[in-house]
Amino acid sequence: ILSIVMAMLLEIPVPYVAAQLLWINLVTNGLQDVALAFEPGEKDIVKRKPRSPAEGIMSRLMLERSILVGIIISAGVIYTFHGAISEGSSVAHARTIAMTTMVLFQFFQAWNSRSERRSVFRMNPLGNPFLFYSMILAFLAQIAVIYVPALQWVFRTDAISAGEWVKIAVVSLTVVAAVEIDKAVRRRGGG
């Protein structure tokens, strides 16, 4: 939602069409949400103070991190989308870049979400095989949407180059860096 609002404020086209929004939700929230339920419990969880019964479903940490991540993802999507348009890409091509940026951001954020405090680099990628394999399947599905002509027509996508993939990956990895910094600060501060 924030990326759409940002686009409207910048008076540029909306970065996704309806079918692409549905696709983003399907490929990033389908299997991954279920797979995260199978994440093994953290070893130090019994040493932590219990949450206050007055605290809502979303803890303060979750709320703060959701805001941080939402801003980073929205800014990254707008950056790649606006950049593609500025470089002369068609709106359809720029939307494919924006959609793929959002998908990769969400993939990386799923990895971040495996632990509130522990670094993603200290976790075994196969520690949750359901998540690992669901991400592979979702990534292959995303590739199909970008390169299979029938799916290109349905989702209004356009093939993207290797250089564009690199830019998308670099921008999307910023969410990992930001969350790693947030986790490190919270570990040091005890919060």
PDB file of C-alpha atoms in Angstrom, residues 8 19 21 34 39 44 47 50 58 61 88 99 103 115 132 146 167-169 174:
ATOM      1  CA  MET A   8       0.745   8.709  -6.277  1.00  0.00           C
ATOM      2  CA  ALA A  19      -3.188  -9.220 -11.405  1.00  0.00           C
ATOM      3  CA  LEU A  21      -0.816  -7.581  -6.754  1.00  0.00           C
ATOM      4  CA  VAL A  34       2.493 -21.906   6.404  1.00  0.00           C
ATOM      5  CA  GLU A  39      10.121 -22.888  12.294  1.00  0.00           C
ATOM      6  CA  ASP A  44      16.826 -19.220  24.585  1.00  0.00           C
ATOM      7  CA  LYS A  47      15.088 -17.405  29.391  1.00  0.00           C
ATOM      8  CA  PRO A  50       7.128 -13.297  29.338  1.00  0.00           C
ATOM      9  CA  MET A  58       1.666  -7.465  17.681  1.00  0.00           C
ATOM     10  CA  LEU A  61       9.168  -5.070  18.465  1.00  0.00           C
ATOM     11  CA  GLY A  88      13.348   4.688 -20.832  1.00  0.00           C
ATOM     12  CA  MET A  99       6.764  -6.657  -8.931  1.00  0.00           C
ATOM     13  CA  VAL A 103       8.715 -10.502  -4.444  1.00  0.00           C
ATOM     14  CA  SER A 115      13.834 -15.114  14.472  1.00  0.00           C
ATOM     15  CA  PHE A 132      13.528 -23.467   2.138  1.00  0.00           C
ATOM     16  CA  ILE A 146       8.404 -13.261 -16.142  1.00  0.00           C
ATOM     17  CA  LYS A 167      19.959  -4.414  -9.397  1.00  0.00           C
ATOM     18  CA  ILE A 168      16.731  -5.922  -8.036  1.00  0.00           C
ATOM     19  CA  ALA A 169      18.672  -8.358  -5.831  1.00  0.00           C
ATOM     20  CA  THR A 174      18.778  -3.883   1.895  1.00  0.00           C
TER      21      THR A 174
END
